[in-house]
Short mmCIF file of C-alpha atoms and ligand atoms in Angstrom, two decimals:
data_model
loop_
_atom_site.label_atom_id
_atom_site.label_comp_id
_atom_site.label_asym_id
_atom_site.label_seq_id
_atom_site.Cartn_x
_atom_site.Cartn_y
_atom_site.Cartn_z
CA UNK P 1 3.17 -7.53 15.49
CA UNK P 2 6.13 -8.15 17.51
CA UNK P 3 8.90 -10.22 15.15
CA UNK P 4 10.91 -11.60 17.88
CA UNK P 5 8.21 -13.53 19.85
CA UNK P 6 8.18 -15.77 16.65
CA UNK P 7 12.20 -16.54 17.21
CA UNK P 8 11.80 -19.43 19.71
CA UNK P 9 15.65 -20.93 20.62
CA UNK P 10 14.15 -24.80 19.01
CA UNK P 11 17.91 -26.76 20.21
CA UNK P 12 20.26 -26.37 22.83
CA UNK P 13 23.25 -25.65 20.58
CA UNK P 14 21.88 -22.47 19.35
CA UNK P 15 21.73 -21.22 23.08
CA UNK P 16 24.68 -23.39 24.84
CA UNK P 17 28.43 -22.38 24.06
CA UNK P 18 28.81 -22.31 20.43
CA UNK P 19 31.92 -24.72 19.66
CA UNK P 20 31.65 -23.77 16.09
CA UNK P 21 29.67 -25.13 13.10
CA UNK P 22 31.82 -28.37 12.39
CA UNK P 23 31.61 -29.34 15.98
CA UNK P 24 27.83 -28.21 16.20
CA UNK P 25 26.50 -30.07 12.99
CA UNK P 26 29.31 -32.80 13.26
CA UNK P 27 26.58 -35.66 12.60
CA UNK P 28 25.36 -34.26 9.45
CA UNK P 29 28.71 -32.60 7.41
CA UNK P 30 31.12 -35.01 5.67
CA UNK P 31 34.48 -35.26 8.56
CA UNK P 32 35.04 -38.17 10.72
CA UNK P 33 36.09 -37.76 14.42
CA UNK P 34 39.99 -38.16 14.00
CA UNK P 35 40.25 -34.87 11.97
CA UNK P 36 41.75 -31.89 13.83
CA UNK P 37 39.31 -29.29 13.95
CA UNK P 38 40.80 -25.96 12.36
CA UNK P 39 37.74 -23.46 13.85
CA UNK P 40 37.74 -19.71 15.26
CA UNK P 41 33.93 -20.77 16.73
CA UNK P 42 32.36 -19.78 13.22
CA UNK P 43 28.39 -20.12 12.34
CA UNK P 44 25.38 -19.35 15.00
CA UNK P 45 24.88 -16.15 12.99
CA UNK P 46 22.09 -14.27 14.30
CA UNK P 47 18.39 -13.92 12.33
CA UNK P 48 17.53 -10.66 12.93
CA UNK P 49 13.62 -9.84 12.47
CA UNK P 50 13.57 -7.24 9.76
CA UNK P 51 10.35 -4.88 9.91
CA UNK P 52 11.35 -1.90 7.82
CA UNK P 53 12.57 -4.00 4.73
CA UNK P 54 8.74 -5.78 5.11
CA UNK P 55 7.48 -2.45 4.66
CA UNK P 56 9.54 -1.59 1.94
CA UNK P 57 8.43 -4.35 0.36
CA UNK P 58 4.61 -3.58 0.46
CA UNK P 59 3.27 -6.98 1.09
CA UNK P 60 0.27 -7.80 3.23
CA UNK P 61 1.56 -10.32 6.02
CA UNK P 62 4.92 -10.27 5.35
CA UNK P 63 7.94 -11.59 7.86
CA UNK P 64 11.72 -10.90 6.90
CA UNK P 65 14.60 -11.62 8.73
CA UNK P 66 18.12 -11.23 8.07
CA UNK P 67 20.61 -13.56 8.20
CA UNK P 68 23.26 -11.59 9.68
CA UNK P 69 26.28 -13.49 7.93
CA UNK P 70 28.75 -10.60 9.05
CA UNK P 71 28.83 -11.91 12.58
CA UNK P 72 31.29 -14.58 11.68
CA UNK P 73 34.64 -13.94 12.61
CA UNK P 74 35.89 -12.43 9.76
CA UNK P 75 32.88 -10.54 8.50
CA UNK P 76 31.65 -12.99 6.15
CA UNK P 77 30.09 -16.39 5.08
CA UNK P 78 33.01 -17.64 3.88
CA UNK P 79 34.20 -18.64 7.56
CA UNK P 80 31.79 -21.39 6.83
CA UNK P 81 33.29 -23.07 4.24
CA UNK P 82 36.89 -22.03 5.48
CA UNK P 83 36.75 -23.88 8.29
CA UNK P 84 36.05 -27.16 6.78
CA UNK P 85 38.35 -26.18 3.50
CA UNK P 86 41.28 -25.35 5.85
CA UNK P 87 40.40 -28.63 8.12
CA UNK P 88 40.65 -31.13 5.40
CA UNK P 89 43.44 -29.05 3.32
CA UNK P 90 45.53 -29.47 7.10
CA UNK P 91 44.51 -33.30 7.51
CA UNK P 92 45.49 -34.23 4.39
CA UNK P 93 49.00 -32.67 4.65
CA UNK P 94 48.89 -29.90 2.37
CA UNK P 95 50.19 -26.29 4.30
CA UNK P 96 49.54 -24.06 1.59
CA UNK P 97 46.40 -22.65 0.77
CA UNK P 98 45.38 -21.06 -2.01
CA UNK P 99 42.56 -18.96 -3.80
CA UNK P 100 41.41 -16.33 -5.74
CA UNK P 101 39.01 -13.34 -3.99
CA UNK P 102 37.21 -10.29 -4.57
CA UNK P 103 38.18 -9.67 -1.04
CA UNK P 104 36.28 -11.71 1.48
CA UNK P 105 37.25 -15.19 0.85
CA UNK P 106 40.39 -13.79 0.98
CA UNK P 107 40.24 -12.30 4.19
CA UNK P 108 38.58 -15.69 5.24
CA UNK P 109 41.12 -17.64 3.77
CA UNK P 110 43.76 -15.80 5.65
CA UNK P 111 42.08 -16.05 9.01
CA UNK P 112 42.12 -19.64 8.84
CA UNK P 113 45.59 -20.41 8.03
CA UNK P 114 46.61 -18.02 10.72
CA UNK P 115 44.31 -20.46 12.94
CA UNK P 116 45.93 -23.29 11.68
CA UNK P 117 48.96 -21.67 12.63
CA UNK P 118 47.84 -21.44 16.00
CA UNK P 119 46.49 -24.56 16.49
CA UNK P 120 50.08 -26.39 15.54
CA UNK P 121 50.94 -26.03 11.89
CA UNK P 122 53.18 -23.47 12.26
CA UNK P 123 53.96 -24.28 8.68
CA UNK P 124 50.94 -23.12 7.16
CA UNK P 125 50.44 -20.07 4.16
CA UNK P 126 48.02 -18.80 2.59
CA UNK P 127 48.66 -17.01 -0.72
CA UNK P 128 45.66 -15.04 -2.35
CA UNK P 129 45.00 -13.66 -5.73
CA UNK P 130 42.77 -10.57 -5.88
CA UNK P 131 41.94 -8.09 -9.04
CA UNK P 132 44.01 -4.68 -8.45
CA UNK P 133 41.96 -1.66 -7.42
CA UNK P 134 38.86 -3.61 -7.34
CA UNK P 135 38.62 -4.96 -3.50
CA UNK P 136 37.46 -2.97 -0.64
CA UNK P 137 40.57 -1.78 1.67
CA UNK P 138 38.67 -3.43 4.76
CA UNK P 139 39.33 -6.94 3.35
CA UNK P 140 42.96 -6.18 1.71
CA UNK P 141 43.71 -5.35 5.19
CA UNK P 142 42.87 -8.34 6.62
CA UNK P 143 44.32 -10.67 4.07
CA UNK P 144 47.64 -8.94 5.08
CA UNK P 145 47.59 -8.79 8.41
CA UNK P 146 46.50 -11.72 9.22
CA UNK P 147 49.53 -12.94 7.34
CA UNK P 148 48.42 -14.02 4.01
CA UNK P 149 50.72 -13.35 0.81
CA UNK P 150 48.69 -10.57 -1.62
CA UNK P 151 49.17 -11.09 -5.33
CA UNK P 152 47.47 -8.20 -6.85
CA UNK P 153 46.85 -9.19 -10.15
CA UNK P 154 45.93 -7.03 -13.05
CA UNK P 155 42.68 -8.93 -14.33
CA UNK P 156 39.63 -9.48 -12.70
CA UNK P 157 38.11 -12.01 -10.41
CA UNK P 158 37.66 -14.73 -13.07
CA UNK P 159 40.70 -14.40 -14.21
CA UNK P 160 42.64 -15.30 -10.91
CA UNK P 161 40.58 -18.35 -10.29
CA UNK P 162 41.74 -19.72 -13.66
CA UNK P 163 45.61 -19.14 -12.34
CA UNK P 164 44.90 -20.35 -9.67
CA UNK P 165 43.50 -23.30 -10.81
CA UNK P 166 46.32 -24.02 -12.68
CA UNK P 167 48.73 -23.35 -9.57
CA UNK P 168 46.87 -25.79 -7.80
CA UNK P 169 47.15 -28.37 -10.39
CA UNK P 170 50.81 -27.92 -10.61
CA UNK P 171 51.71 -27.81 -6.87
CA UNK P 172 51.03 -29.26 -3.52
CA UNK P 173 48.72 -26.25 -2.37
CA UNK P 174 44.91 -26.66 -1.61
CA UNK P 175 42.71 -24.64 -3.51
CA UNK P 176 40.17 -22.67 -1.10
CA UNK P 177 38.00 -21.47 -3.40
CA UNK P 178 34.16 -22.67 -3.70
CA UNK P 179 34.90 -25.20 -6.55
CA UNK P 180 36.80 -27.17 -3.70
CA UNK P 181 33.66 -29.32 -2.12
CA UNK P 182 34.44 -29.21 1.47
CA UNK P 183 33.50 -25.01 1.31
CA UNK P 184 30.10 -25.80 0.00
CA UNK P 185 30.51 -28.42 2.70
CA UNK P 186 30.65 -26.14 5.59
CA UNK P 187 28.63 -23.45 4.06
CA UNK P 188 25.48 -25.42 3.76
CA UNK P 189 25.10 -25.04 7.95
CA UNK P 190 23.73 -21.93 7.19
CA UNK P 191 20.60 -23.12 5.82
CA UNK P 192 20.68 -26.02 9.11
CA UNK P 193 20.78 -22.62 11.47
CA UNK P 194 18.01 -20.88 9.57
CA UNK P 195 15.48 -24.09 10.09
CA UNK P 196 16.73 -24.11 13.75
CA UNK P 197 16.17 -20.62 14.79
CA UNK P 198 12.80 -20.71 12.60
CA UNK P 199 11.62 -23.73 14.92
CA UNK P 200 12.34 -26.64 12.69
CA UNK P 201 10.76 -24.73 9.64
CA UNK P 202 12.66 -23.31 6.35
CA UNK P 203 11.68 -20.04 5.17
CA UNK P 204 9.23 -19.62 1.86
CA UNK P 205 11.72 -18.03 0.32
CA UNK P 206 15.20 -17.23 0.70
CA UNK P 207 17.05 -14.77 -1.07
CA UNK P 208 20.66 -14.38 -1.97
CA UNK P 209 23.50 -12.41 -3.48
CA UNK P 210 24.96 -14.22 -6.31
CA UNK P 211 28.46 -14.52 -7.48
CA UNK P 212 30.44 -17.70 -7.98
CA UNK P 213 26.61 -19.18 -7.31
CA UNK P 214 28.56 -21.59 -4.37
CA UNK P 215 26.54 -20.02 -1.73
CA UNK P 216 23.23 -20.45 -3.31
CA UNK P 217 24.66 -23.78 -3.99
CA UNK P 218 25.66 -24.75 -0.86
CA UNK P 219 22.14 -23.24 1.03
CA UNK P 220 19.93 -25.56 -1.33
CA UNK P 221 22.14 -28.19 -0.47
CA UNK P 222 21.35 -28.04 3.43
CA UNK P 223 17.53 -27.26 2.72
CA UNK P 224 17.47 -30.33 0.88
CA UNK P 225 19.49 -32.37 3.50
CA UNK P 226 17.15 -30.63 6.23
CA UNK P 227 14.23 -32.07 4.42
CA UNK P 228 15.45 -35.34 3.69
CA UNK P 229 15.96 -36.25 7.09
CA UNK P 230 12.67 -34.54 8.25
CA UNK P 231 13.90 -32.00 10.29
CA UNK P 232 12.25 -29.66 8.31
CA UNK P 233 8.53 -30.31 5.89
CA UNK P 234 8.78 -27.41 3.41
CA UNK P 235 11.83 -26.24 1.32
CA UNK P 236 12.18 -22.30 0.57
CA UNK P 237 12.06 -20.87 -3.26
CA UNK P 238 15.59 -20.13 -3.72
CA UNK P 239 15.82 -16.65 -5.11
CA UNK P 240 19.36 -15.01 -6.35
CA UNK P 241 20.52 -11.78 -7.49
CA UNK P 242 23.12 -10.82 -9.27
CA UNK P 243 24.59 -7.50 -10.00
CA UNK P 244 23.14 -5.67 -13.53
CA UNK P 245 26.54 -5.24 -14.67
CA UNK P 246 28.16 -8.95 -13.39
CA UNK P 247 24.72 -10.75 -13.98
CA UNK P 248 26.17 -13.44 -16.72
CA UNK P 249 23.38 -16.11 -15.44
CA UNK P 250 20.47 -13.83 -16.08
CA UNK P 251 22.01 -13.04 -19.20
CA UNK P 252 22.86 -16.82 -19.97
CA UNK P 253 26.36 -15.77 -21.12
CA UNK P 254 29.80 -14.88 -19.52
CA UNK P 255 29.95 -11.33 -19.07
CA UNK P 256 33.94 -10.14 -20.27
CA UNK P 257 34.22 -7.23 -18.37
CA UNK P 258 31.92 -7.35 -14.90
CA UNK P 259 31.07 -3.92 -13.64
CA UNK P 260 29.19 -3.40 -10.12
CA UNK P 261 29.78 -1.05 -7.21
CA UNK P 262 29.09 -4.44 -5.16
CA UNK P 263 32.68 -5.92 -5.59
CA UNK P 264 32.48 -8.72 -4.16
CA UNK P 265 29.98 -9.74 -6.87
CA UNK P 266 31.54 -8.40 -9.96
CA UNK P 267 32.33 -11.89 -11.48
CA UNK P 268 31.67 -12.08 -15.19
CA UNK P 269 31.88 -16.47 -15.08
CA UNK P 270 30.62 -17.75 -11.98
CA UNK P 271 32.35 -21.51 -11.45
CA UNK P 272 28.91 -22.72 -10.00
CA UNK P 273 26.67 -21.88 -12.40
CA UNK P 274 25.19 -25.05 -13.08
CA UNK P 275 24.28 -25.50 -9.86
CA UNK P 276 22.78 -22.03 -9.33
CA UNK P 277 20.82 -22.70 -12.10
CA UNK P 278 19.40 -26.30 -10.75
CA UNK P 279 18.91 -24.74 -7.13
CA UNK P 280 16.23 -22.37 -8.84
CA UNK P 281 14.64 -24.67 -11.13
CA UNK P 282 14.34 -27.35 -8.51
CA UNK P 283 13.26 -24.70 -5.97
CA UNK P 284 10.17 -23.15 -7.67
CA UNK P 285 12.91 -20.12 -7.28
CA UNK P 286 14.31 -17.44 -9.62
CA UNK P 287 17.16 -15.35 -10.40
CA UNK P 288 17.37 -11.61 -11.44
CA UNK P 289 19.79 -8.92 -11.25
CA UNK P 290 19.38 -5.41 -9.50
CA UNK P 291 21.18 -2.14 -11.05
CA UNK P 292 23.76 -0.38 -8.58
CA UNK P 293 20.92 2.31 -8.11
CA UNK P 294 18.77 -0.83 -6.79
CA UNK P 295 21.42 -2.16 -4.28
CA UNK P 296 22.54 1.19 -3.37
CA UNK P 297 19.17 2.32 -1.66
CA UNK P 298 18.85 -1.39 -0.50
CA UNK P 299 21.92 -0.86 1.42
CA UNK P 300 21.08 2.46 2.80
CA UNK P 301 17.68 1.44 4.10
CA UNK P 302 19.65 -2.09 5.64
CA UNK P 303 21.46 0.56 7.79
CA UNK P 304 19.43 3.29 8.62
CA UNK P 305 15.58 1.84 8.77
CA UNK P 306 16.94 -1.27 10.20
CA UNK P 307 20.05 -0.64 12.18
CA UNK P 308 22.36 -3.81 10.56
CA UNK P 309 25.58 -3.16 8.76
CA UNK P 310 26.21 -4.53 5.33
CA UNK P 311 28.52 -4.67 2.79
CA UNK P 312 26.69 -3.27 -0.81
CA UNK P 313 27.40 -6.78 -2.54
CA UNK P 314 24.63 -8.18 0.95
CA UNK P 315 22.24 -5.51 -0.23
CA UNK P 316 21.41 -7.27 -3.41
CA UNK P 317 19.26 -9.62 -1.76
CA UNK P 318 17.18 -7.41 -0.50
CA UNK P 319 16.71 -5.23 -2.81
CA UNK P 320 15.79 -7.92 -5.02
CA UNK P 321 13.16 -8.99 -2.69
CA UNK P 322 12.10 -5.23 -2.71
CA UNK P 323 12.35 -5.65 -6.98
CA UNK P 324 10.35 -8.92 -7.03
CA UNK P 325 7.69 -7.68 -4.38
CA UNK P 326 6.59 -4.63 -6.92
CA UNK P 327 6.58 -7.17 -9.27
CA UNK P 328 4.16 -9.30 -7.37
CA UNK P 329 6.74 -12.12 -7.57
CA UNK P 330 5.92 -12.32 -3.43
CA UNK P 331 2.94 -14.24 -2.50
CA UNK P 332 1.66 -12.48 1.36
CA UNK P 333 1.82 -13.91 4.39
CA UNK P 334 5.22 -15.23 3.16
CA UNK P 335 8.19 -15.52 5.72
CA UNK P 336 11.16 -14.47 3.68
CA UNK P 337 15.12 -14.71 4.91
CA UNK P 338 17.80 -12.49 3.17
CA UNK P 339 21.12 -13.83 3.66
CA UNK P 340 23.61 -10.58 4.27
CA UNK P 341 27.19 -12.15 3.25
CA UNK P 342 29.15 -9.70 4.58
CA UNK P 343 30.31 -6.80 7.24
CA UNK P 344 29.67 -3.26 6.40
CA UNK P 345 32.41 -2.00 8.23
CA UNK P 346 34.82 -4.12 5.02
CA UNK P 347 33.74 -1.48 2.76
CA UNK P 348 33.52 2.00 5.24
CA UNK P 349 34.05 4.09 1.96
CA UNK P 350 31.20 3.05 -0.01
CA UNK P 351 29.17 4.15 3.95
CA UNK P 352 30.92 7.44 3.52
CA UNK P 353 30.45 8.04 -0.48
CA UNK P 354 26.74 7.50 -0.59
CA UNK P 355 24.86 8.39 2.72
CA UNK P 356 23.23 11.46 2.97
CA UNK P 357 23.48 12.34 6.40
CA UNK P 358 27.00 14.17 6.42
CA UNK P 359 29.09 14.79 9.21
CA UNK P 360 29.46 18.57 10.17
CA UNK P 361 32.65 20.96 11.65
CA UNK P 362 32.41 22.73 14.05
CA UNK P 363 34.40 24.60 16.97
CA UNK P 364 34.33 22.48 20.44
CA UNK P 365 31.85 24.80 22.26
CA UNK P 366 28.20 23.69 23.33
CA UNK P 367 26.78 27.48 22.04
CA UNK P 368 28.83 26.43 18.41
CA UNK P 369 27.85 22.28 18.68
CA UNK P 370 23.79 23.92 19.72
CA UNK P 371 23.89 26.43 16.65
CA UNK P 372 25.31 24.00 14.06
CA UNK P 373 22.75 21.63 15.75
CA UNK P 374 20.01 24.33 15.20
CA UNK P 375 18.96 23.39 18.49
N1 F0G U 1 28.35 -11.55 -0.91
C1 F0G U 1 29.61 -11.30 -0.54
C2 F0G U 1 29.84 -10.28 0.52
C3 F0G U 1 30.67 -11.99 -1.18
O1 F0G U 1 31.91 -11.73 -0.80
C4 F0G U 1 30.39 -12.92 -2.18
C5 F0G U 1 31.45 -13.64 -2.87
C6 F0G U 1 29.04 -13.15 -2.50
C7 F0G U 1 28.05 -12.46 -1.84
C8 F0G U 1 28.63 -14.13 -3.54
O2 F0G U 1 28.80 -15.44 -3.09
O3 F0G U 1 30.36 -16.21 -4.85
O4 F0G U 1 29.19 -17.82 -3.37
O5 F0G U 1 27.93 -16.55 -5.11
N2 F0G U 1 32.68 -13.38 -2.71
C9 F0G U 1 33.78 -14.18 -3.26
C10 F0G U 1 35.10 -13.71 -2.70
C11 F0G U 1 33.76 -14.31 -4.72
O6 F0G U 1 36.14 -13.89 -3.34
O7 F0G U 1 35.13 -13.19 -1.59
P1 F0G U 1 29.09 -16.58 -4.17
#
């Protein structure tokens, strides 16, 4: 079966120049046409047809694709809801943003003010909390050089949104994390893109790394919009996955001390629970979690039977499809999408620490490179 002859280009803005996903979707996100657009030409993220993770999964008939969420311009969703958070933060006079990471909204966070920056507001900073030791060195790097001010704080994730809650109640700074409206805002385009590339259809199911449960929470939101103005007929089962050590709504309590190799997930409190919680029940949908073992293959087969570069924490979602198609949880003929958040290359050591194909040394001669080779 050839996966790509399904992908038919449906509208003109997912083949014309892109001028980003406020611009694109303009008519259906909450902005009027006086704001000053803060955008680095986020969104239009590819769906990649995903063959070897259908036959991982076993299931007669099955489609996957991949939402490819690392080809935004920082290497991760959160570009979606940055550009709006950033944009309204800016029109509403406010210059300093703020928020609390486990390394990507940080990263994203930081991008945008530097945009803002550019675009004007030379005035604009971006201060980020993050839990010390615990974020990849791919995003800590670009939350400093894109100019942002590291706090490294010696807690965890859910422990830097509640200071910097409080910051943000006590000073003129915009809070940039997901519990501000206008990310969930921006990030719902995702779901628009997936109904557009699928030819004005949503998926049966989608499935989704959970954290602080705003992206779940923001993709149900477009579905439903989608279907409410009958661009689309069918919603998908919304199906999350959380981390077996940060998994505090499978558990249905806050987890203290949040443990995963997937750091971007390891959130013991998640601020959008509720709303995780209603986008599964209303969705026919579930949640689970999948151990580090479970995400760890997930992420090796995402690379090397399928070619597409992940961080771990963008692995969960498939190997919890892989987890709920064993336990027939996956009806066939089912056309699945599993949203991968984030860029491999943010998290290069976790690549190097569990992949089994090893480099190997040798001296620079072909007759050496041929015998090491065992050519
Ligand atoms: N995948 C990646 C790569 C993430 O960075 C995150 C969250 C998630 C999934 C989960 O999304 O929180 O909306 O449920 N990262 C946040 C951060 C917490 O600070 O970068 P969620």
């Amino acid at each position: 079966m050839n996966f790509w002859s399904k992908l038919i280009p449906s509208k003109e803005r997912t083949t014309k120049y892109w001028p980003g996903l406020i611009n694109a979707y303009r008519d259906l996100l909450d902005i009027d046409n006086k704001t000053h657009i803060i955008s680095l030409a986020e969104g239009n993220t590819p769906l990649i047809p995903a063959p070897a993770i259908a036959q991982a999964c076993g299931i007669i008939g099955l489609s996957v694709y991949i939402k490819f969420e690392g080809a935004n311009p920082s290497g991760s969703f959160k570009d979606r809801g940055m550009t709006m958070a950033v944009t309204k933060a800016i029109s509403k006079g406010l210059r300093t943003m703020v928020c609390a990471s486990t390394g990507n909204t940080s990263a994203s966070a930081a991008a945008y003010t530097a945009c803002a920056r550019a675009n004007g507001y030379s005035d604009a900073k971006c201060i980020v909390l993050v839990p010390d030791g615990y974020i990849a060195m791919g995003k800590l790097s670009q939350a400093i050089i894109y100019g942002s001010q590291v706090v490294q704080i010696a807690g965890n994730f859910d422990q830097a949104l509640n200071i910097v809650r409080e910051l943000a109640d006590k000073y003129p700074i915009a809070l940039v994390n997901s519990v501000n409206p206008d990310r969930i805002e921006g990030q719902k385009t995702a779901a628009f893109e997936i109904c557009d590339q699928l030819d004005g259809r949503a998926p049966d199911i989608l499935c989704i790394p959970v954290g602080n449960a705003g992206n779940i929470t923001a993709y149900w939101a477009g579905f439903k919009q989608y279907a409410a103005l009958g661009l689309v007929k069918n919603q998908p089962k919304m199906m999350g996955f959380q981390a077996a050590g940060a998994a505090p709504i499978v558990l249905g309590h806050p987890v203290e001390n949040p443990e995963t190799i997937a750091t971007a997930i390891r959130i013991g409190n998640p601020a959008s629970w509720k709303m995780a919680k209603e986008a599964v029940e209303q969705s026919f949908g579930l949640i689970d979690s999948v151990t580090d073992a479970e995400i760890i293959e997930a992420y090796k087969l995402i690379h090397s039977a399928q070619g597409i570069c992940c961080e771990p924490a963008s692995a969960a979602s498939v190997a919890g499809l892989i987890k709920a198609s064993k336990q027939g949880k996956i009806e066939r003929e089912s056309t699945v999408v599993c949203v991968l958040t984030g860029h491999g290359l943010k998290d290069s050591q976790t690549a190097l620490d569990v992949s089994e194909f090893k480099p190997i040394r040798t001296s620079a001669t072909e007759s050496a490179v041929a015998q090491a080779l065992n050519l």
